[in-house]
Amino acid sequence: MPQLEIKNLHVNIEDKEILKGLSLTIKQGEVHAIMGPNGTGKSTLAYTLMGHPNYTVTDGEVLLDGENVLEMEPDERSRAGIFLAFQYPVAIPGVTVANFLRSAINSRRRAANPEDKGMPIPEFRKMLKEKMDMLKMDHSFAGRYLNDGFSGGEKKRAEILQMAALKPRFAVLDETDSGLDIDALRIVSEGVNALSGSELGVLVITHYQRLLNYIKPQFVHVMMGGRIVESGGPDLALHLEEQGYDWLREKELSSE
Ligand code: ADP
Ligand code: MG
């Protein structure tokens, strides 16, 4: 069974240790959520998984089917089947959503086979239409310039469409509360719900408990002080909604 395995991960930003021994295994087909108070290192985990240069791994491993992800360049991670949101620049003037997706697909095909001529346009159009229908998106969206004046919801829509088109095996989505209005929340949730299944493992990192009213993860983890301090099923999210994080502080301290 393919899996993404994070083992005893320690990560520094500059000289400060932020992740302090984080371990988590996600199998293909599973939906996991990480929650936790601000500043506990949730985004640090996402940036580390995408290979951001400011995040230094000082110990631990990340393995995809036993292969060392931390040695891969960000584009190799993507080719290996890991989807990380915000992999595209803020705005690309003159490049439509469709152009962008087509070049992403083709560069991946060429990386696998240098002789590849790219996905034929009719096949690409058909695929894109199918994905947009599945995600209940208006077809005109494909003709918009990527991120040019996009609302928070539209950025999310582009991200989810990219995920649908690239068909990753594992997706990591860091949903910060900024820009996550109800519309964006619904788009991300419906997208994850439509795309998750036996082929896709998902890790949703959320600052916003309400997201879990829409996405139903099988596994919920609480992160505090750079580690997972509690794991459970969907009822853990409900418990946190009622009780907050205070009841876990002791665990955080005892693991220091
Ligand atoms: P979360 O996503 O859980 O809110 P982050 O991963 O963004 O947490 O941040 C974890 C910690 O790392 C915080 O204490 C934050 O102040 C610190 N941090 C984040 N980015 C930087 C940076 N560029 N330089 C120094 N410290 C940072
Ligand atoms: Mg964050």
mmCIF file of C-alpha atoms and ligand atoms in Angstrom:
data_model
loop_
_atom_site.group_PDB
_atom_site.id
_atom_site.type_symbol
_atom_site.label_atom_id
_atom_site.label_comp_id
_atom_site.label_asym_id
_atom_site.label_seq_id
_atom_site.Cartn_x
_atom_site.Cartn_y
_atom_site.Cartn_z
ATOM 1 C CA MET A 1 0.000 0.000 0.000
ATOM 2 C CA PRO A 2 1.600 3.329 -1.049
ATOM 3 C CA GLN A 3 2.150 5.664 1.832
ATOM 4 C CA LEU A 4 3.660 8.976 2.784
ATOM 5 C CA GLU A 5 5.635 8.524 5.964
ATOM 6 C CA ILE A 6 6.909 11.354 8.109
ATOM 7 C CA LYS A 7 9.264 10.075 10.778
ATOM 8 C CA ASN A 8 10.632 12.039 13.712
ATOM 9 C CA LEU A 9 10.871 15.211 11.647
ATOM 10 C CA HIS A 10 12.892 18.068 13.121
ATOM 11 C CA VAL A 11 12.931 21.355 11.240
ATOM 12 C CA ASN A 12 14.622 24.672 11.918
ATOM 13 C CA ILE A 13 13.842 28.096 10.585
ATOM 14 C CA GLU A 14 17.128 29.935 10.814
ATOM 15 C CA ASP A 15 18.422 28.634 14.153
ATOM 16 C CA LYS A 16 15.101 28.101 15.826
ATOM 17 C CA GLU A 17 13.703 24.594 16.063
ATOM 18 C CA ILE A 18 10.049 24.596 15.002
ATOM 19 C CA LEU A 19 9.236 20.945 14.303
ATOM 20 C CA LYS A 20 10.435 18.795 17.172
ATOM 21 C CA GLY A 21 10.010 15.188 16.195
ATOM 22 C CA LEU A 22 6.821 14.997 14.173
ATOM 23 C CA SER A 23 5.682 11.573 12.973
ATOM 24 C CA LEU A 24 2.691 10.790 10.783
ATOM 25 C CA THR A 25 1.837 8.165 8.173
ATOM 26 C CA ILE A 26 -0.758 8.731 5.467
ATOM 27 C CA LYS A 27 -1.823 5.836 3.296
ATOM 28 C CA GLN A 28 -3.185 6.311 -0.185
ATOM 29 C CA GLY A 29 -6.965 6.635 0.131
ATOM 30 C CA GLU A 30 -6.930 8.166 3.619
ATOM 31 C CA VAL A 31 -7.937 11.690 4.579
ATOM 32 C CA HIS A 32 -6.062 13.152 7.547
ATOM 33 C CA ALA A 33 -6.435 16.543 9.166
ATOM 34 C CA ILE A 34 -3.948 18.381 11.333
ATOM 35 C CA MET A 35 -5.283 21.067 13.626
ATOM 36 C CA GLY A 36 -3.598 23.142 16.267
ATOM 37 C CA PRO A 37 -3.193 26.605 17.735
ATOM 38 C CA ASN A 38 -1.368 29.332 15.830
ATOM 39 C CA GLY A 39 2.398 29.207 15.755
ATOM 40 C CA THR A 40 2.766 25.489 16.439
ATOM 41 C CA GLY A 41 4.463 24.735 13.125
ATOM 42 C CA LYS A 42 1.612 23.563 10.883
ATOM 43 C CA SER A 43 2.650 25.705 7.924
ATOM 44 C CA THR A 44 6.270 24.796 8.625
ATOM 45 C CA LEU A 45 5.311 21.191 7.962
ATOM 46 C CA ALA A 46 3.660 22.138 4.649
ATOM 47 C CA TYR A 47 6.629 24.251 3.523
ATOM 48 C CA THR A 48 9.069 21.510 4.495
ATOM 49 C CA LEU A 49 7.117 18.946 2.489
ATOM 50 C CA MET A 50 7.244 21.220 -0.545
ATOM 51 C CA GLY A 51 10.994 21.716 -0.178
ATOM 52 C CA HIS A 52 11.068 25.413 0.650
ATOM 53 C CA PRO A 53 14.714 26.466 1.044
ATOM 54 C CA ASN A 54 14.199 28.426 4.302
ATOM 55 C CA TYR A 55 13.225 25.279 6.193
ATOM 56 C CA THR A 56 16.160 23.140 7.298
ATOM 57 C CA VAL A 57 15.559 19.527 8.210
ATOM 58 C CA THR A 58 17.940 18.658 11.032
ATOM 59 C CA ASP A 59 16.672 15.140 11.748
ATOM 60 C CA GLY A 60 14.085 12.594 10.666
ATOM 61 C CA GLU A 61 12.785 11.397 7.336
ATOM 62 C CA VAL A 62 9.969 11.785 4.841
ATOM 63 C CA LEU A 63 9.433 8.698 2.691
ATOM 64 C CA LEU A 64 7.124 8.120 -0.244
ATOM 65 C CA ASP A 65 6.850 4.391 -0.858
ATOM 66 C CA GLY A 66 10.182 4.101 0.912
ATOM 67 C CA GLU A 67 11.894 6.771 -1.224
ATOM 68 C CA ASN A 68 13.523 9.754 0.401
ATOM 69 C CA VAL A 69 11.374 12.781 -0.427
ATOM 70 C CA LEU A 70 13.704 15.224 1.311
ATOM 71 C CA GLU A 71 16.389 14.587 -1.297
ATOM 72 C CA MET A 72 14.032 15.448 -4.163
ATOM 73 C CA GLU A 73 13.733 18.885 -5.751
ATOM 74 C CA PRO A 74 10.237 20.384 -5.479
ATOM 75 C CA ASP A 75 9.379 19.411 -9.072
ATOM 76 C CA GLU A 76 10.567 15.846 -8.483
ATOM 77 C CA ARG A 77 8.262 15.671 -5.477
ATOM 78 C CA SER A 78 5.418 16.692 -7.714
ATOM 79 C CA ARG A 79 6.362 14.105 -10.335
ATOM 80 C CA ALA A 80 6.592 11.457 -7.646
ATOM 81 C CA GLY A 81 2.913 12.148 -6.985
ATOM 82 C CA ILE A 82 2.854 14.642 -4.137
ATOM 83 C CA PHE A 83 0.637 17.668 -4.663
ATOM 84 C CA LEU A 84 1.349 20.723 -2.610
ATOM 85 C CA ALA A 85 -0.919 23.689 -2.880
ATOM 86 C CA PHE A 86 0.582 27.070 -3.762
ATOM 87 C CA GLN A 87 3.041 25.564 -6.206
ATOM 88 C CA TYR A 88 2.353 28.298 -8.706
ATOM 89 C CA PRO A 89 3.386 31.937 -8.689
ATOM 90 C CA VAL A 90 1.087 34.592 -7.352
ATOM 91 C CA ALA A 91 -0.146 35.791 -10.751
ATOM 92 C CA ILE A 92 0.968 35.068 -14.306
ATOM 93 C CA PRO A 93 -0.169 37.815 -16.671
ATOM 94 C CA GLY A 94 -1.216 36.488 -20.059
ATOM 95 C CA VAL A 95 -1.313 32.846 -18.970
ATOM 96 C CA THR A 96 -4.745 31.320 -18.688
ATOM 97 C CA VAL A 97 -5.717 28.655 -16.209
ATOM 98 C CA ALA A 98 -5.934 26.194 -19.123
ATOM 99 C CA ASN A 99 -2.461 27.143 -20.503
ATOM 100 C CA PHE A 100 -0.982 26.788 -17.082
ATOM 101 C CA LEU A 101 -2.503 23.372 -16.476
ATOM 102 C CA ARG A 102 -1.505 22.122 -19.900
ATOM 103 C CA SER A 103 2.112 23.166 -19.431
ATOM 104 C CA ALA A 104 2.168 21.597 -15.956
ATOM 105 C CA ILE A 105 0.894 18.315 -17.379
ATOM 106 C CA ASN A 106 3.268 18.428 -20.332
ATOM 107 C CA SER A 107 6.353 19.251 -18.331
ATOM 108 C CA ARG A 108 5.588 16.281 -16.150
ATOM 109 C CA ARG A 109 5.128 14.042 -19.191
ATOM 110 C CA ARG A 110 8.400 15.251 -20.682
ATOM 111 C CA ALA A 111 10.207 14.631 -17.433
ATOM 112 C CA ALA A 112 9.023 11.028 -17.555
ATOM 113 C CA ASN A 113 9.821 10.696 -21.260
ATOM 114 C CA PRO A 114 11.916 13.330 -23.086
ATOM 115 C CA GLU A 115 10.413 12.219 -26.426
ATOM 116 C CA ASP A 116 6.870 13.012 -25.293
ATOM 117 C CA LYS A 117 5.078 15.460 -27.585
ATOM 118 C CA GLY A 118 2.670 16.633 -24.912
ATOM 119 C CA MET A 119 -0.977 15.850 -24.382
ATOM 120 C CA PRO A 120 -2.905 16.412 -27.631
ATOM 121 C CA ILE A 121 -5.135 19.488 -27.361
ATOM 122 C CA PRO A 122 -8.461 17.646 -27.930
ATOM 123 C CA GLU A 123 -7.583 15.158 -25.207
ATOM 124 C CA PHE A 124 -6.564 17.984 -22.893
ATOM 125 C CA ARG A 125 -9.789 19.902 -23.538
ATOM 126 C CA LYS A 126 -11.888 16.836 -22.886
ATOM 127 C CA MET A 127 -10.029 16.048 -19.674
ATOM 128 C CA LEU A 128 -10.312 19.642 -18.450
ATOM 129 C CA LYS A 129 -14.054 19.741 -19.158
ATOM 130 C CA GLU A 130 -14.583 16.494 -17.291
ATOM 131 C CA LYS A 131 -12.664 17.785 -14.284
ATOM 132 C CA MET A 132 -14.508 21.101 -14.289
ATOM 133 C CA ASP A 133 -17.827 19.298 -14.483
ATOM 134 C CA MET A 134 -16.867 17.008 -11.658
ATOM 135 C CA LEU A 135 -15.939 20.051 -9.562
ATOM 136 C CA LYS A 136 -19.060 21.931 -10.735
ATOM 137 C CA MET A 137 -16.980 24.758 -12.190
ATOM 138 C CA ASP A 138 -18.064 27.035 -14.980
ATOM 139 C CA HIS A 139 -16.065 26.258 -18.148
ATOM 140 C CA SER A 140 -15.243 29.931 -18.639
ATOM 141 C CA PHE A 141 -12.922 29.648 -15.641
ATOM 142 C CA ALA A 142 -10.311 27.876 -17.809
ATOM 143 C CA GLY A 143 -9.971 30.999 -19.959
ATOM 144 C CA ARG A 144 -9.250 33.366 -17.079
ATOM 145 C CA TYR A 145 -5.699 34.624 -16.518
ATOM 146 C CA LEU A 146 -4.217 32.659 -13.657
ATOM 147 C CA ASN A 147 -4.619 34.419 -10.330
ATOM 148 C CA ASP A 148 -5.067 37.770 -12.049
ATOM 149 C CA GLY A 149 -7.524 39.504 -9.749
ATOM 150 C CA PHE A 150 -8.730 36.166 -8.406
ATOM 151 C CA SER A 151 -10.788 36.204 -5.233
ATOM 152 C CA GLY A 152 -9.791 33.886 -2.397
ATOM 153 C CA GLY A 153 -12.418 31.443 -3.641
ATOM 154 C CA GLU A 154 -11.153 31.559 -7.225
ATOM 155 C CA LYS A 155 -7.575 30.903 -6.126
ATOM 156 C CA LYS A 156 -8.828 27.859 -4.315
ATOM 157 C CA ARG A 157 -10.771 26.826 -7.383
ATOM 158 C CA ALA A 158 -7.604 27.028 -9.514
ATOM 159 C CA GLU A 159 -5.721 25.035 -6.910
ATOM 160 C CA ILE A 160 -8.326 22.281 -6.742
ATOM 161 C CA LEU A 161 -8.567 22.135 -10.531
ATOM 162 C CA GLN A 162 -4.787 21.789 -10.693
ATOM 163 C CA MET A 163 -5.024 18.946 -8.229
ATOM 164 C CA ALA A 164 -7.731 17.252 -10.295
ATOM 165 C CA ALA A 165 -5.715 17.608 -13.514
ATOM 166 C CA LEU A 166 -2.389 16.414 -12.093
ATOM 167 C CA LYS A 167 -3.907 13.407 -10.334
ATOM 168 C CA PRO A 168 -1.460 13.229 -7.439
ATOM 169 C CA ARG A 169 -1.305 10.268 -5.065
ATOM 170 C CA PHE A 170 -0.903 12.504 -2.031
ATOM 171 C CA ALA A 171 -2.124 16.040 -1.558
ATOM 172 C CA VAL A 172 -1.097 18.394 1.219
ATOM 173 C CA LEU A 173 -3.346 21.427 1.621
ATOM 174 C CA ASP A 174 -2.460 24.145 4.098
ATOM 175 C CA GLU A 175 -5.647 26.083 4.650
ATOM 176 C CA THR A 176 -4.690 29.220 6.483
ATOM 177 C CA ASP A 177 -7.624 31.218 7.747
ATOM 178 C CA SER A 178 -6.700 34.248 5.640
ATOM 179 C CA GLY A 179 -8.859 34.395 2.564
ATOM 180 C CA LEU A 180 -10.884 31.382 3.594
ATOM 181 C CA ASP A 181 -14.345 32.812 3.395
ATOM 182 C CA ILE A 182 -17.349 30.497 3.299
ATOM 183 C CA ASP A 183 -17.162 30.311 -0.478
ATOM 184 C CA ALA A 184 -13.501 29.254 -0.483
ATOM 185 C CA LEU A 185 -14.152 26.823 2.340
ATOM 186 C CA ARG A 186 -16.903 25.184 0.356
ATOM 187 C CA ILE A 187 -14.760 24.953 -2.804
ATOM 188 C CA VAL A 188 -11.855 23.316 -1.006
ATOM 189 C CA SER A 189 -14.138 20.940 0.840
ATOM 190 C CA GLU A 190 -16.177 19.896 -2.176
ATOM 191 C CA GLY A 191 -12.969 19.469 -4.162
ATOM 192 C CA VAL A 192 -11.362 17.280 -1.549
ATOM 193 C CA ASN A 193 -14.557 15.285 -1.158
ATOM 194 C CA ALA A 194 -14.870 14.808 -4.941
ATOM 195 C CA LEU A 195 -11.228 13.846 -5.467
ATOM 196 C CA SER A 196 -10.497 11.767 -2.396
ATOM 197 C CA GLY A 197 -10.984 8.066 -2.748
ATOM 198 C CA SER A 198 -8.828 4.999 -3.029
ATOM 199 C CA GLU A 199 -6.343 6.737 -5.357
ATOM 200 C CA LEU A 200 -5.614 9.812 -3.279
ATOM 201 C CA GLY A 201 -4.290 10.374 0.217
ATOM 202 C CA VAL A 202 -4.976 13.834 1.650
ATOM 203 C CA LEU A 203 -3.457 15.825 4.469
ATOM 204 C CA VAL A 204 -5.476 18.928 5.255
ATOM 205 C CA ILE A 205 -3.781 21.344 7.573
ATOM 206 C CA THR A 206 -6.309 23.684 9.002
ATOM 207 C CA HIS A 207 -6.331 26.712 11.196
ATOM 208 C CA TYR A 208 -10.032 26.761 10.929
ATOM 209 C CA GLN A 209 -12.011 24.101 12.741
ATOM 210 C CA ARG A 210 -15.097 24.733 10.686
ATOM 211 C CA LEU A 211 -13.381 23.266 7.645
ATOM 212 C CA LEU A 212 -13.887 19.881 9.254
ATOM 213 C CA ASN A 213 -17.640 20.368 9.199
ATOM 214 C CA TYR A 214 -17.328 20.063 5.425
ATOM 215 C CA ILE A 215 -14.389 17.699 4.935
ATOM 216 C CA LYS A 216 -14.753 14.441 6.783
ATOM 217 C CA PRO A 217 -11.286 13.169 7.631
ATOM 218 C CA GLN A 218 -10.931 9.634 8.959
ATOM 219 C CA PHE A 219 -8.005 10.760 11.090
ATOM 220 C CA VAL A 220 -7.612 13.968 13.075
ATOM 221 C CA HIS A 221 -4.331 15.015 14.666
ATOM 222 C CA VAL A 222 -3.547 17.859 17.008
ATOM 223 C CA MET A 223 -0.221 19.561 16.663
ATOM 224 C CA MET A 224 1.281 21.560 19.505
ATOM 225 C CA GLY A 225 4.824 22.669 20.098
ATOM 226 C CA GLY A 226 6.045 21.148 16.836
ATOM 227 C CA ARG A 227 4.720 17.646 17.427
ATOM 228 C CA ILE A 228 1.549 15.612 17.142
ATOM 229 C CA VAL A 229 0.226 15.436 20.714
ATOM 230 C CA GLU A 230 -3.098 13.711 20.093
ATOM 231 C CA SER A 231 -4.638 11.634 17.304
ATOM 232 C CA GLY A 232 -8.139 10.322 16.903
ATOM 233 C CA GLY A 233 -11.129 10.036 14.628
ATOM 234 C CA PRO A 234 -13.595 12.727 13.491
ATOM 235 C CA ASP A 235 -14.980 13.047 17.030
ATOM 236 C CA LEU A 236 -11.656 14.577 18.107
ATOM 237 C CA ALA A 237 -12.447 17.599 15.919
ATOM 238 C CA LEU A 238 -15.833 17.976 17.638
ATOM 239 C CA HIS A 239 -14.233 17.659 21.023
ATOM 240 C CA LEU A 240 -11.743 20.420 20.143
ATOM 241 C CA GLU A 241 -14.540 22.634 18.947
ATOM 242 C CA GLU A 242 -16.174 22.349 22.363
ATOM 243 C CA GLN A 243 -13.118 22.178 24.604
ATOM 244 C CA GLY A 244 -10.394 24.091 22.758
ATOM 245 C CA TYR A 245 -6.785 23.054 23.173
ATOM 246 C CA ASP A 246 -6.200 23.694 26.868
ATOM 247 C CA TRP A 247 -6.776 20.096 27.954
ATOM 248 C CA LEU A 248 -3.805 19.136 25.763
ATOM 249 C CA ARG A 249 -1.325 21.665 27.183
ATOM 250 C CA GLU A 250 -0.024 19.175 29.692
ATOM 251 C CA LYS A 251 0.846 16.747 26.921
ATOM 252 C CA GLU A 252 2.610 19.520 25.074
ATOM 253 C CA LEU A 253 4.719 20.353 28.122
ATOM 254 C CA SER A 254 5.463 16.766 29.055
ATOM 255 C CA SER A 255 6.811 16.132 25.566
ATOM 256 C CA GLU A 256 9.245 19.082 25.716
HETATM 257 P P1 ADP B 1 1.276 27.645 12.235
HETATM 258 O O1 ADP B 1 1.103 27.408 10.764
HETATM 259 O O2 ADP B 1 0.955 26.454 13.067
HETATM 260 O O3 ADP B 1 0.540 28.852 12.707
HETATM 261 P P2 ADP B 1 4.013 28.277 11.520
HETATM 262 O O4 ADP B 1 4.593 27.022 10.990
HETATM 263 O O5 ADP B 1 3.601 29.312 10.547
HETATM 264 O O6 ADP B 1 2.824 27.925 12.510
HETATM 265 O O7 ADP B 1 5.058 28.943 12.521
HETATM 266 C C1 ADP B 1 5.677 28.196 13.550
HETATM 267 C C2 ADP B 1 6.660 29.065 14.294
HETATM 268 O O8 ADP B 1 7.707 29.462 13.420
HETATM 269 C C3 ADP B 1 6.082 30.334 14.872
HETATM 270 O O9 ADP B 1 6.582 30.503 16.165
HETATM 271 C C4 ADP B 1 6.605 31.431 13.965
HETATM 272 O O10 ADP B 1 6.799 32.622 14.673
HETATM 273 C C5 ADP B 1 7.911 30.851 13.497
HETATM 274 N N1 ADP B 1 8.269 31.313 12.148
HETATM 275 C C6 ADP B 1 7.518 31.158 11.029
HETATM 276 N N2 ADP B 1 8.153 31.692 9.954
HETATM 277 C C7 ADP B 1 9.318 32.201 10.411
HETATM 278 C C8 ADP B 1 10.422 32.874 9.809
HETATM 279 N N3 ADP B 1 10.429 33.143 8.501
HETATM 280 N N4 ADP B 1 11.452 33.231 10.601
HETATM 281 C C9 ADP B 1 11.446 32.948 11.933
HETATM 282 N N5 ADP B 1 10.450 32.325 12.558
HETATM 283 C C10 ADP B 1 9.387 31.952 11.833
HETATM 284 MG MG MG B 2 0.062 28.300 9.211
#
